[in-house]
Structures are given as structure tokens and as C-alpha cells.
Amino acid sequence: MYANDTTKPVALLARAGAARERLREAIAAAGGHVVLEEDPNQLDGAALEAAAPQVVLVALEPAVEDALERLEPLLEAPHLTLMFEEAELAARREGWEAQRWIRHLAAKLQGHGNVLPPGQEDDAAEPAAALEPGLPERPADRHVDAPLQFHLDEAFVESVDVPADALYVPPVVPEERPQVLSFEELIATPAAESPPLPEPAGTEPAVQVPAAETTAPVMDFSKWSLVEEEGYQEVAATPEAPPPPALASLLNTSLSLVDIEEEGADGGAVLLFAGIGGPDAVRRVLAGLPEDFARPVLVQLRLDGGRYANLVKQMSRATSLPVSLAEPGVSLAGGNVYILPDATSLSSEGGLRFGDGQGDLLEALDPVRSAVMLLSGADVGLVEPVLAFAERGGWVAGQIGEGCYDPAAASQLAVAGKPAGDPEYLAAELATHCAG
């Protein structure tokens, strides 16, 4: 159906097998004619030149790489059009994908741009007619097979950058307060304008005396002064009493400062591992910790795109504990939450501090003073080292139950007899353990 006088002779270079048969059928369906069909490993350069093809279609696979290097000078001839196809892909292509590939092959062999199915050639000029079934092309395919929870976690982290709705601002209603006059305004106010004082309960009302019968004149206070200008004598200030002498026992005792151990420098910390479904689990654990929680809390949650600064902002809204991004060289402080970016390690020399590069986080912790949680989506490969950490005296627990999207790792801790439950339960158990 694609026969055309502009069809070019084709040399098919492929090893014998399903891929070679599929490519031969595709060339025939596209209206081309094969002038040479050979295994590249057995092809002689003279035979290729004698066939005089204009198009060379090569089925790529590791077994023909050396042969293609040998034939490279011939294949780079300017009069040849090279086309490459993955042998494995060609062998399994079928249905509408095979028909689509044949249309593109026919367009290249016959020198036209029509890749539409038969009967739609008249719509070729319309840009929308070139659309084909399937999802649009994406810049990256890392999310193609991702579960729904992956996108929900990503939306949770990215929501920090979403602008808030600031169109409506509720009006501020001022509170009604009684009028307060200054001293100058009070003495300048005529006596007649002063509001009458309320009568005490249980007393008879005072007799109203007419203004003409009053014997005391109304005095004008507007010219009064608090300090007389003449004859003013400054009164000497009374000296303050001297402070009582310090206790003799303190003066005669040799005092020394006690070294206070920095919180978190004893090798103990709490480590939270999470993955898909983990942002919500971590948020609920942090929200359940008390304000006086004394241990450093480390959160290792792998994020696609590395938006850990957004994760810091999100977790800061969930807990009263300070939340920050772990940085190399920074020492751990008790009562702080640290979000661990990729390639973050721990060092126990001179107290716990963060370092560069990958490392075993559990190895640097003191098991007796530390705790580990495997939350939703935690790597199953962590189960064995976490159980070994528990055997050395560490407290470990895992998230299971409703709301746990991926309990594969945490459920193995539950089978081993370790504490397991929802994030709120784990936070309460952790607080009790660290307070003991």
C-alpha cells in the first residue's frame, strides 16, 4: 500500500532471528525492497558495495558492535542513509506500535512527511491531526510507574511554594474604650463639664445647691505649675542603702565551674527512616513529641528532586521543636530536628556531628542512648542492620496499620517482637523511652 516510485533500495543488516524477520516484513509493508540481507558479522564490504543500496537498516545489539566498527568506513559513505533500530525492541513490537513504526519507515524510504494512518492524509496540514494515542512525551520517565502516594508526597513537599490566598483581609474592628484625658486637659476642663459621679448604693441623694448660692468661688487651675519658679530648693536624694555583704561562707569557699555536658553530645539520637508515604508519617511522629524532648531527631527521607528545604518548612509547622537542614561539620544538639539531605553521614569523634558522603548512620550512634523508627516506605535492606542495632541495646520500632502505605520493612520489626503501631503511638512510646 506504500508502493511508490521514490522507494529506495535497502540493505538489511541483522542477525538471523525474530528481529530480522520483523524488520524484513516492515520494509516490505512500507513499500521498500531489500537488495541485501546479511548478518553484519559475516558481511563482506565488497558485497555491500555491489548491492548498491541507498538505505542501510541496522539492527543494533551487543553481538554486532565489533562488526559495525569494521564496516564503519563503508557505512559513513555520503550516498548512504543509515537507520538504526534496537533488535530487542523490533522483535517485540506489535499491534498499533508496529503499524506506527512502519508509517515512519515508509515516510523515510519514500521521502515524504505523511505518517498518518490510511484515510487521514487530507488532514495532514492540520497540526492537531498529528496527535496519536498514548500519553504525551515527558521530560523524564522516573514518574511513569510511580504509585499515587508518590505524587501525594511530592505535592505535600512542593505545597510550601504555593502562594497563599491574600485577596481577603478581615476588617479590624476597634474596641470601644472610655476616653482618657491627660492631666493638662483635665485641669483645663470647666467644672460644669465634668460628668457627675454616681451615687453610692444605699445613700440618700445629695441636695442640689444653686450656683448663685455657692460660697466657694470656682478656681482656675490653668495657670498652676507643679514646680515653683522662685525659691525652689533641690532636695538631696536619699542615698540608697548599701547592698548586704555576701555570705562569709561563700567568700571563704573555693568555687569551681562544673562542666555541663552538651545535649546530644553523649552519642545518642533518634533516627527516622521513611520513603513513599513517609512525609505524613514523619509529620505525625514529630507532632506527637513533647516540647521538652531532649534527644536530637534525624530524618532520612529520600525526595525526588532533593527539595529538602521545603521539607524543613513543612515539618516546622508540625512541631514546636526547631527543625533545620543538616550541614557538614555541625554538631547535633538535643531537642532539635535535622532533615538529612542525600550523602549525609555521622561522625562520633568529639561528639556527634554531620559529615559529607555516604555512611552507616547506625554505626556512629550509641545504641543504649538511641532509637530507630522504620516508617512507611523505609528500605527493606535496613531491617537486618536495625535488628542488629537492637541487639546491641537500641530501641527500635516500626509503623504499621491504617495510614501506612508501605509497611514492608516495619512489619518485619513487628514480627521480630519490636514495638509497632501508628505514628502517634510510636511518638508516645519514644517519649516514654527517652524520658526513662
Tab-separated table of C-alpha atoms in Angstrom:
chain	number	residue	atom	x	y	z
A	1	MET	CA	0.000	0.000	0.000
A	2	TYR	CA	3.038	2.241	0.341
A	3	ALA	CA	4.456	1.405	-3.115
A	4	ASN	CA	5.992	4.456	-4.707
A	5	ASP	CA	8.466	5.211	-7.479
A	6	THR	CA	10.591	7.097	-4.962
A	7	THR	CA	11.236	3.991	-2.864
A	8	LYS	CA	14.936	3.425	-2.228
A	9	PRO	CA	16.830	0.088	-2.223
A	10	VAL	CA	17.503	-1.104	1.324
A	11	ALA	CA	20.297	-3.224	2.821
A	12	LEU	CA	19.130	-5.041	5.957
A	13	LEU	CA	21.998	-5.822	8.339
A	14	ALA	CA	20.752	-8.019	11.187
A	15	ARG	CA	21.495	-11.347	12.771
A	16	ALA	CA	19.128	-14.186	11.975
A	17	GLY	CA	16.135	-14.263	14.322
A	18	ALA	CA	12.819	-12.654	15.176
A	19	ALA	CA	14.158	-9.092	14.909
A	20	ARG	CA	15.448	-9.673	11.390
A	21	GLU	CA	12.131	-11.175	10.258
A	22	ARG	CA	10.119	-8.302	11.751
A	23	LEU	CA	12.342	-5.718	10.064
A	24	ARG	CA	12.080	-7.501	6.696
A	25	GLU	CA	8.271	-7.508	6.992
A	26	ALA	CA	8.259	-3.841	7.950
A	27	ILE	CA	10.373	-2.875	4.926
A	28	ALA	CA	8.037	-4.799	2.626
A	29	ALA	CA	4.946	-3.237	4.250
A	30	ALA	CA	6.494	0.212	3.843
A	31	GLY	CA	6.884	-0.353	0.109
A	32	GLY	CA	10.655	-0.837	0.123
A	33	HIS	CA	12.669	-3.605	-1.494
A	34	VAL	CA	15.575	-5.367	0.144
A	35	VAL	CA	18.655	-5.641	-2.098
A	36	LEU	CA	20.876	-7.200	0.600
A	37	GLU	CA	20.071	-9.123	3.785
A	38	GLU	CA	23.062	-10.292	5.808
A	39	ASP	CA	24.496	-10.810	9.284
A	40	PRO	CA	26.944	-7.925	9.963
A	41	ASN	CA	29.415	-10.424	11.446
A	42	GLN	CA	29.534	-12.310	8.124
A	43	LEU	CA	29.157	-9.368	5.736
A	44	ASP	CA	31.919	-8.618	3.253
A	45	GLY	CA	32.451	-4.981	2.406
A	46	ALA	CA	32.587	-5.767	-1.304
A	47	ALA	CA	29.145	-7.418	-1.169
A	48	LEU	CA	27.684	-4.269	0.385
A	49	GLU	CA	29.122	-2.071	-2.330
A	50	ALA	CA	27.972	-4.479	-5.065
A	51	ALA	CA	24.356	-4.364	-3.805
A	52	ALA	CA	24.397	-0.551	-4.248
A	53	PRO	CA	21.811	0.265	-1.542
A	54	GLN	CA	20.744	3.801	-0.767
A	55	VAL	CA	19.431	2.997	2.739
A	56	VAL	CA	21.107	0.705	5.294
A	57	LEU	CA	18.898	-0.513	8.163
A	58	VAL	CA	20.945	-1.955	11.056
A	59	ALA	CA	19.510	-3.982	13.956
A	60	LEU	CA	21.632	-2.960	16.953
A	61	GLU	CA	22.684	-5.459	19.619
A	62	PRO	CA	25.928	-6.103	21.534
A	63	ALA	CA	26.867	-9.061	19.296
A	64	VAL	CA	27.344	-6.849	16.199
A	65	GLU	CA	29.277	-3.945	17.731
A	66	ASP	CA	32.685	-5.217	16.546
A	67	ALA	CA	31.342	-5.842	13.041
A	68	LEU	CA	29.918	-2.320	12.811
A	69	GLU	CA	33.292	-0.870	13.786
A	70	ARG	CA	34.861	-2.888	10.942
A	71	LEU	CA	32.242	-1.664	8.447
A	72	GLU	CA	32.293	1.917	9.695
A	73	PRO	CA	34.256	3.359	6.714
A	74	LEU	CA	31.709	1.903	4.281
A	75	LEU	CA	28.636	2.910	6.288
A	76	GLU	CA	29.818	6.512	6.518
A	77	ALA	CA	29.705	6.928	2.733
A	78	PRO	CA	27.853	10.181	1.888
A	79	HIS	CA	25.418	8.495	-0.541
A	80	LEU	CA	24.084	6.104	2.162
A	81	THR	CA	21.246	6.854	4.586
A	82	LEU	CA	21.789	4.993	7.868
A	83	MET	CA	18.871	3.843	10.014
A	84	PHE	CA	19.293	2.053	13.334
A	85	GLU	CA	16.786	0.013	15.320
A	86	GLU	CA	17.108	-1.846	18.625
A	87	ALA	CA	16.908	-5.562	17.833
A	88	GLU	CA	15.115	-6.409	21.095
A	89	LEU	CA	12.561	-3.623	20.556
A	90	ALA	CA	11.935	-4.627	16.947
A	91	ALA	CA	11.363	-8.274	17.932
A	92	ARG	CA	8.562	-7.485	20.396
A	93	ARG	CA	6.881	-4.566	18.591
A	94	GLU	CA	3.349	-5.428	17.500
A	95	GLY	CA	-0.137	-4.009	17.028
A	96	TRP	CA	-0.564	-0.282	16.531
A	97	GLU	CA	3.044	0.348	17.620
A	98	ALA	CA	4.260	-1.820	14.709
A	99	GLN	CA	1.928	-0.027	12.279
A	100	ARG	CA	3.089	3.356	13.541
A	101	TRP	CA	6.751	2.393	13.037
A	102	ILE	CA	6.001	1.139	9.501
A	103	ARG	CA	4.407	4.511	8.626
A	104	HIS	CA	7.520	6.366	9.812
A	105	LEU	CA	9.752	3.934	7.908
A	106	ALA	CA	7.689	4.463	4.721
A	107	ALA	CA	7.976	8.238	5.109
A	108	LYS	CA	11.786	7.967	5.239
A	109	LEU	CA	12.045	5.461	2.364
A	110	GLN	CA	9.684	7.395	0.087
A	111	GLY	CA	10.832	10.875	1.037
A	112	HIS	CA	7.551	12.350	2.338
A	113	GLY	CA	6.261	13.510	5.710
A	114	ASN	CA	2.946	11.687	5.917
A	115	VAL	CA	2.914	9.443	8.974
A	116	LEU	CA	-0.869	9.323	9.439
A	117	PRO	CA	-2.937	6.137	9.176
A	118	PRO	CA	-4.595	5.486	5.794
A	119	GLY	CA	-7.689	7.662	5.163
A	120	GLN	CA	-6.397	10.678	7.121
A	121	GLU	CA	-3.922	12.034	4.579
A	122	ASP	CA	-6.147	15.068	3.843
A	123	ASP	CA	-5.832	16.216	7.463
A	124	ALA	CA	-2.026	16.255	7.362
A	125	ALA	CA	-1.960	20.039	7.143
A	126	GLU	CA	-3.793	20.377	10.457
A	127	PRO	CA	-1.382	20.418	13.445
A	128	ALA	CA	-3.911	18.655	15.696
A	129	ALA	CA	-4.245	15.754	13.228
A	130	ALA	CA	-0.686	14.614	14.018
A	131	LEU	CA	-1.714	13.554	17.527
A	132	GLU	CA	-1.599	9.835	18.227
A	133	PRO	CA	-2.881	7.609	21.033
A	134	GLY	CA	-0.936	7.453	24.252
A	135	LEU	CA	0.450	9.774	26.902
A	136	PRO	CA	2.376	12.869	25.802
A	137	GLU	CA	6.146	12.805	25.972
A	138	ARG	CA	7.581	13.730	29.350
A	139	PRO	CA	10.918	15.311	30.224
A	140	ALA	CA	11.740	12.318	32.397
A	141	ASP	CA	10.218	8.875	32.816
A	142	ARG	CA	11.011	8.445	36.516
A	143	HIS	CA	7.352	9.036	37.497
A	144	VAL	CA	5.749	6.801	34.857
A	145	ASP	CA	5.219	3.781	37.117
A	146	ALA	CA	5.166	5.674	40.405
A	147	PRO	CA	2.181	4.940	42.701
A	148	LEU	CA	-0.338	7.614	43.625
A	149	GLN	CA	1.188	8.086	47.087
A	150	PHE	CA	4.463	9.180	45.463
A	151	HIS	CA	2.683	12.109	43.793
A	152	LEU	CA	0.840	12.948	47.026
A	153	ASP	CA	4.139	13.108	48.921
A	154	GLU	CA	5.660	15.281	46.222
A	155	ALA	CA	2.650	17.620	46.331
A	156	PHE	CA	2.957	17.804	50.139
A	157	VAL	CA	6.571	18.950	49.901
A	158	GLU	CA	6.003	21.323	46.974
A	159	SER	CA	2.978	22.957	48.630
A	160	VAL	CA	5.322	25.286	50.528
A	161	ASP	CA	5.943	27.229	47.312
A	162	VAL	CA	2.216	27.591	46.541
A	163	PRO	CA	1.189	31.220	47.256
A	164	ALA	CA	-1.433	31.740	49.918
A	165	ASP	CA	-4.766	33.430	49.226
A	166	ALA	CA	-4.248	37.020	50.358
A	167	LEU	CA	-7.166	38.622	48.500
A	168	TYR	CA	-9.439	38.833	51.529
A	169	VAL	CA	-8.281	40.535	54.691
A	170	PRO	CA	-10.843	40.571	57.512
A	171	PRO	CA	-11.512	44.084	58.794
A	172	VAL	CA	-10.152	45.027	62.188
A	173	VAL	CA	-12.917	46.224	64.497
A	174	PRO	CA	-11.501	48.644	67.077
A	175	GLU	CA	-12.514	48.045	70.658
A	176	GLU	CA	-14.606	50.770	72.318
A	177	ARG	CA	-12.617	52.215	75.169
A	178	PRO	CA	-13.515	55.082	77.544
A	179	GLN	CA	-11.989	58.428	76.733
A	180	VAL	CA	-8.846	59.086	78.787
A	181	LEU	CA	-7.886	62.717	79.403
A	182	SER	CA	-4.391	63.946	80.120
A	183	PHE	CA	-3.621	65.929	83.270
A	184	GLU	CA	-3.465	69.234	81.349
A	185	GLU	CA	-6.828	68.506	79.655
A	186	LEU	CA	-8.341	67.554	82.995
A	187	ILE	CA	-7.380	70.771	84.839
A	188	ALA	CA	-8.405	72.916	81.851
A	189	THR	CA	-11.895	71.390	81.697
A	190	PRO	CA	-14.584	73.614	83.337
A	191	ALA	CA	-16.158	72.160	86.394
A	192	ALA	CA	-19.625	72.280	84.793
A	193	GLU	CA	-18.479	69.915	82.037
A	194	SER	CA	-17.225	67.272	84.459
A	195	PRO	CA	-19.546	64.269	84.487
A	196	PRO	CA	-21.366	63.693	87.770
A	197	LEU	CA	-20.090	60.918	89.931
A	198	PRO	CA	-22.517	58.059	90.581
A	199	GLU	CA	-24.149	57.974	93.999
A	200	PRO	CA	-23.045	55.117	96.253
A	201	ALA	CA	-25.651	52.456	96.752
A	202	GLY	CA	-27.825	52.837	99.834
A	203	THR	CA	-27.243	56.603	100.356
A	204	GLU	CA	-29.659	59.478	100.034
A	205	PRO	CA	-29.162	61.754	97.022
A	206	ALA	CA	-27.283	64.970	97.795
A	207	VAL	CA	-29.197	68.226	97.926
A	208	GLN	CA	-28.631	70.292	94.802
A	209	VAL	CA	-27.393	73.808	95.698
A	210	PRO	CA	-27.948	76.576	93.117
A	211	ALA	CA	-24.794	78.004	91.601
A	212	ALA	CA	-25.618	81.544	92.818
A	213	GLU	CA	-25.713	80.429	96.469
A	214	THR	CA	-22.323	78.748	96.486
A	215	THR	CA	-19.833	80.496	98.738
A	216	ALA	CA	-16.613	78.995	97.359
A	217	PRO	CA	-15.520	80.549	94.060
A	218	VAL	CA	-14.562	78.329	91.185
A	219	MET	CA	-10.770	78.305	90.958
A	220	ASP	CA	-8.883	78.413	87.665
A	221	PHE	CA	-6.147	75.723	87.617
A	222	SER	CA	-4.864	76.503	84.123
A	223	LYS	CA	-2.021	78.736	85.399
A	224	TRP	CA	-0.790	76.444	88.089
A	225	SER	CA	2.654	74.958	87.946
A	226	LEU	CA	3.965	71.791	89.538
A	227	VAL	CA	7.280	73.472	90.448
A	228	GLU	CA	7.648	76.992	91.825
A	229	GLU	CA	9.996	79.049	89.695
A	230	GLU	CA	11.311	81.105	92.635
A	231	GLY	CA	12.625	79.836	95.880
A	232	TYR	CA	12.939	76.331	94.626
A	233	GLN	CA	15.424	74.261	96.537
A	234	GLU	CA	16.598	70.928	95.290
A	235	VAL	CA	16.169	68.241	97.886
A	236	ALA	CA	19.152	65.983	98.137
A	237	ALA	CA	18.382	62.433	97.147
A	238	THR	CA	18.399	59.956	99.962
A	239	PRO	CA	21.370	57.633	99.484
A	240	GLU	CA	20.419	54.055	98.823
A	241	ALA	CA	21.225	51.528	101.450
A	242	PRO	CA	24.390	49.570	100.645
A	243	PRO	CA	23.825	46.014	99.471
A	244	PRO	CA	24.089	43.402	102.182
A	245	PRO	CA	27.512	41.785	102.346
A	246	ALA	CA	27.922	38.408	100.736
A	247	LEU	CA	27.820	35.392	102.957
A	248	ALA	CA	31.093	34.771	104.650
A	249	SER	CA	30.856	31.121	103.791
A	250	LEU	CA	30.881	31.973	100.080
A	251	LEU	CA	33.836	34.354	100.485
A	252	ASN	CA	35.890	31.711	102.231
A	253	THR	CA	34.930	28.841	99.899
A	254	SER	CA	36.763	27.920	96.720
A	255	LEU	CA	34.181	27.652	93.920
A	256	SER	CA	34.692	25.812	90.617
A	257	LEU	CA	32.580	25.525	87.463
A	258	VAL	CA	31.065	22.151	86.676
A	259	ASP	CA	31.434	21.017	83.113
A	260	ILE	CA	27.973	20.760	81.682
A	261	GLU	CA	27.659	18.076	79.053
A	262	GLU	CA	26.131	19.424	75.875
A	263	GLU	CA	22.792	17.887	74.988
A	264	GLY	CA	23.132	15.397	72.204
A	265	ALA	CA	26.903	15.031	72.626
A	266	ASP	CA	26.601	11.742	74.506
A	267	GLY	CA	26.290	9.745	71.284
A	268	GLY	CA	22.511	9.354	71.487
A	269	ALA	CA	19.921	10.382	68.907
A	270	VAL	CA	16.632	9.319	67.306
A	271	LEU	CA	16.768	8.235	63.674
A	272	LEU	CA	13.634	8.127	61.480
A	273	PHE	CA	13.791	6.256	58.146
A	274	ALA	CA	10.947	6.744	55.638
A	275	GLY	CA	10.106	6.595	51.934
A	276	ILE	CA	6.833	6.616	49.969
A	277	GLY	CA	4.105	7.748	52.349
A	278	GLY	CA	6.800	8.930	54.751
A	279	PRO	CA	6.207	12.706	54.847
A	280	ASP	CA	2.851	12.298	56.571
A	281	ALA	CA	4.254	9.651	58.949
A	282	VAL	CA	7.219	11.843	59.931
A	283	ARG	CA	4.918	14.820	60.436
A	284	ARG	CA	2.686	12.821	62.795
A	285	VAL	CA	5.644	11.495	64.806
A	286	LEU	CA	7.138	14.971	65.255
A	287	ALA	CA	3.748	16.394	66.215
A	288	GLY	CA	3.485	13.789	68.979
A	289	LEU	CA	6.824	14.610	70.623
A	290	PRO	CA	6.719	16.869	73.712
A	291	GLU	CA	8.250	20.339	73.761
A	292	ASP	CA	10.934	19.230	76.238
A	293	PHE	CA	12.095	16.253	74.156
A	294	ALA	CA	15.830	16.140	74.861
A	295	ARG	CA	17.230	13.932	72.063
A	296	PRO	CA	18.293	15.069	68.578
A	297	VAL	CA	15.936	13.699	65.910
A	298	LEU	CA	17.355	12.804	62.475
A	299	VAL	CA	15.012	12.306	59.497
A	300	GLN	CA	16.226	10.426	56.409
A	301	LEU	CA	13.519	10.700	53.747
A	302	ARG	CA	14.584	10.344	50.115
A	303	LEU	CA	12.961	13.047	47.972
A	304	ASP	CA	12.809	13.085	44.192
A	305	GLY	CA	14.416	16.371	43.164
A	306	GLY	CA	16.042	16.986	46.557
A	307	ARG	CA	13.564	19.638	47.787
A	308	TYR	CA	14.732	19.215	51.383
A	309	ALA	CA	14.419	22.927	52.196
A	310	ASN	CA	10.679	22.652	51.553
A	311	LEU	CA	10.531	19.586	53.783
A	312	VAL	CA	12.149	21.611	56.588
A	313	LYS	CA	9.410	24.244	56.278
A	314	GLN	CA	6.652	21.636	56.265
A	315	MET	CA	7.959	19.849	59.355
A	316	SER	CA	8.465	23.155	61.195
A	317	ARG	CA	4.700	23.612	61.047
A	318	ALA	CA	4.084	20.246	62.690
A	319	THR	CA	6.280	20.511	65.787
A	320	SER	CA	7.402	23.039	68.370
A	321	LEU	CA	10.949	21.651	68.170
A	322	PRO	CA	13.454	23.564	65.997
A	323	VAL	CA	13.792	21.994	62.512
A	324	SER	CA	16.815	22.609	60.276
A	325	LEU	CA	18.774	21.087	57.397
A	326	ALA	CA	21.789	19.000	58.409
A	327	GLU	CA	25.076	20.567	57.307
A	328	PRO	CA	28.574	19.032	57.332
A	329	GLY	CA	30.578	19.907	60.435
A	330	VAL	CA	27.545	20.901	62.545
A	331	SER	CA	27.277	19.222	65.950
A	332	LEU	CA	23.987	17.648	66.997
A	333	ALA	CA	22.046	19.463	69.712
A	334	GLY	CA	19.367	17.891	71.866
A	335	GLY	CA	15.754	18.833	71.201
A	336	ASN	CA	16.459	19.691	67.548
A	337	VAL	CA	15.137	18.023	64.403
A	338	TYR	CA	17.519	17.610	61.441
A	339	ILE	CA	16.464	16.759	57.878
A	340	LEU	CA	19.241	14.733	56.236
A	341	PRO	CA	19.934	15.526	52.561
A	342	ASP	CA	21.468	12.945	50.258
A	343	ALA	CA	25.056	11.942	51.025
A	344	THR	CA	24.959	12.858	54.726
A	345	SER	CA	26.992	10.875	57.250
A	346	LEU	CA	27.596	10.935	61.005
A	347	SER	CA	30.854	11.092	62.950
A	348	SER	CA	31.184	10.294	66.661
A	349	GLU	CA	34.642	11.777	67.173
A	350	GLY	CA	34.425	14.587	69.710
A	351	GLY	CA	30.647	14.278	69.894
A	352	LEU	CA	28.116	13.576	67.181
A	353	ARG	CA	28.448	15.800	64.120
A	354	PHE	CA	27.409	15.645	60.483
A	355	GLY	CA	29.819	14.822	57.676
A	356	ASP	CA	29.981	14.560	53.881
A	357	GLY	CA	29.417	11.422	51.850
A	358	GLN	CA	27.504	8.218	52.406
A	359	GLY	CA	27.995	6.365	55.666
A	360	ASP	CA	26.407	3.987	58.137
A	361	LEU	CA	24.339	6.266	60.353
A	362	LEU	CA	23.676	3.499	62.871
A	363	GLU	CA	27.385	2.817	63.357
A	364	ALA	CA	28.015	6.283	64.820
A	365	LEU	CA	25.180	6.123	67.373
A	366	ASP	CA	25.380	4.791	70.923
A	367	PRO	CA	22.657	2.082	70.917
A	368	VAL	CA	21.874	2.441	74.625
A	369	ARG	CA	21.043	6.150	74.219
A	370	SER	CA	19.483	5.972	70.745
A	371	ALA	CA	16.294	4.904	68.994
A	372	VAL	CA	15.378	3.997	65.403
A	373	MET	CA	12.000	4.017	63.642
A	374	LEU	CA	11.175	2.456	60.283
A	375	LEU	CA	8.202	4.375	58.894
A	376	SER	CA	6.166	3.941	55.720
A	377	GLY	CA	8.326	3.265	52.668
A	378	ALA	CA	11.535	2.563	54.599
A	379	ASP	CA	14.081	0.456	52.711
A	380	VAL	CA	13.712	-3.261	53.432
A	381	GLY	CA	17.506	-3.510	53.386
A	382	LEU	CA	17.560	-1.606	56.694
A	383	VAL	CA	15.792	-4.392	58.603
A	384	GLU	CA	18.874	-6.522	59.341
A	385	PRO	CA	21.148	-3.654	60.499
A	386	VAL	CA	18.310	-2.196	62.601
A	387	LEU	CA	17.689	-5.554	64.325
A	388	ALA	CA	21.433	-5.859	64.941
A	389	PHE	CA	21.291	-2.344	66.413
A	390	ALA	CA	18.522	-3.543	68.740
A	391	GLU	CA	20.626	-6.498	69.883
A	392	ARG	CA	23.306	-4.013	70.997
A	393	GLY	CA	20.762	-2.269	73.239
A	394	GLY	CA	18.992	0.139	70.879
A	395	TRP	CA	15.245	0.845	70.958
A	396	VAL	CA	13.632	0.175	67.558
A	397	ALA	CA	10.028	0.340	66.329
A	398	GLY	CA	8.052	0.309	63.089
A	399	GLN	CA	4.907	1.855	61.618
A	400	ILE	CA	2.061	-0.482	60.710
A	401	GLY	CA	-1.705	-0.266	60.477
A	402	GLU	CA	-4.032	2.213	58.787
A	403	GLY	CA	-2.274	5.085	57.030
A	404	CYS	CA	0.934	3.126	56.390
A	405	TYR	CA	1.298	2.934	52.615
A	406	ASP	CA	4.349	0.651	52.521
A	407	PRO	CA	4.851	-1.396	55.733
A	408	ALA	CA	7.237	-3.969	54.190
A	409	ALA	CA	10.217	-3.053	56.387
A	410	ALA	CA	8.313	-2.057	59.531
A	411	SER	CA	6.206	-5.233	59.561
A	412	GLN	CA	9.380	-7.330	59.830
A	413	LEU	CA	10.237	-5.473	63.046
A	414	ALA	CA	6.760	-6.295	64.358
A	415	VAL	CA	7.293	-9.979	63.539
A	416	ALA	CA	10.563	-9.816	65.495
A	417	GLY	CA	8.620	-8.610	68.549
A	418	LYS	CA	9.532	-4.929	68.382
A	419	PRO	CA	7.025	-2.125	69.131
A	420	ALA	CA	4.765	-1.340	66.162
A	421	GLY	CA	1.749	0.871	65.559
A	422	ASP	CA	0.625	4.185	64.109
A	423	PRO	CA	2.858	7.315	64.300
A	424	GLU	CA	1.022	8.762	67.312
A	425	TYR	CA	1.544	5.554	69.296
A	426	LEU	CA	5.207	5.393	68.309
A	427	ALA	CA	5.770	9.034	69.324
A	428	ALA	CA	4.272	8.399	72.769
A	429	GLU	CA	6.362	5.231	73.248
A	430	LEU	CA	9.500	7.060	72.122
A	431	ALA	CA	8.902	9.934	74.542
A	432	THR	CA	8.417	7.476	77.407
A	433	HIS	CA	11.569	5.560	76.465
A	434	CYS	CA	13.752	8.658	76.218
A	435	ALA	CA	12.378	10.117	79.449
A	436	GLY	CA	13.243	6.938	81.374
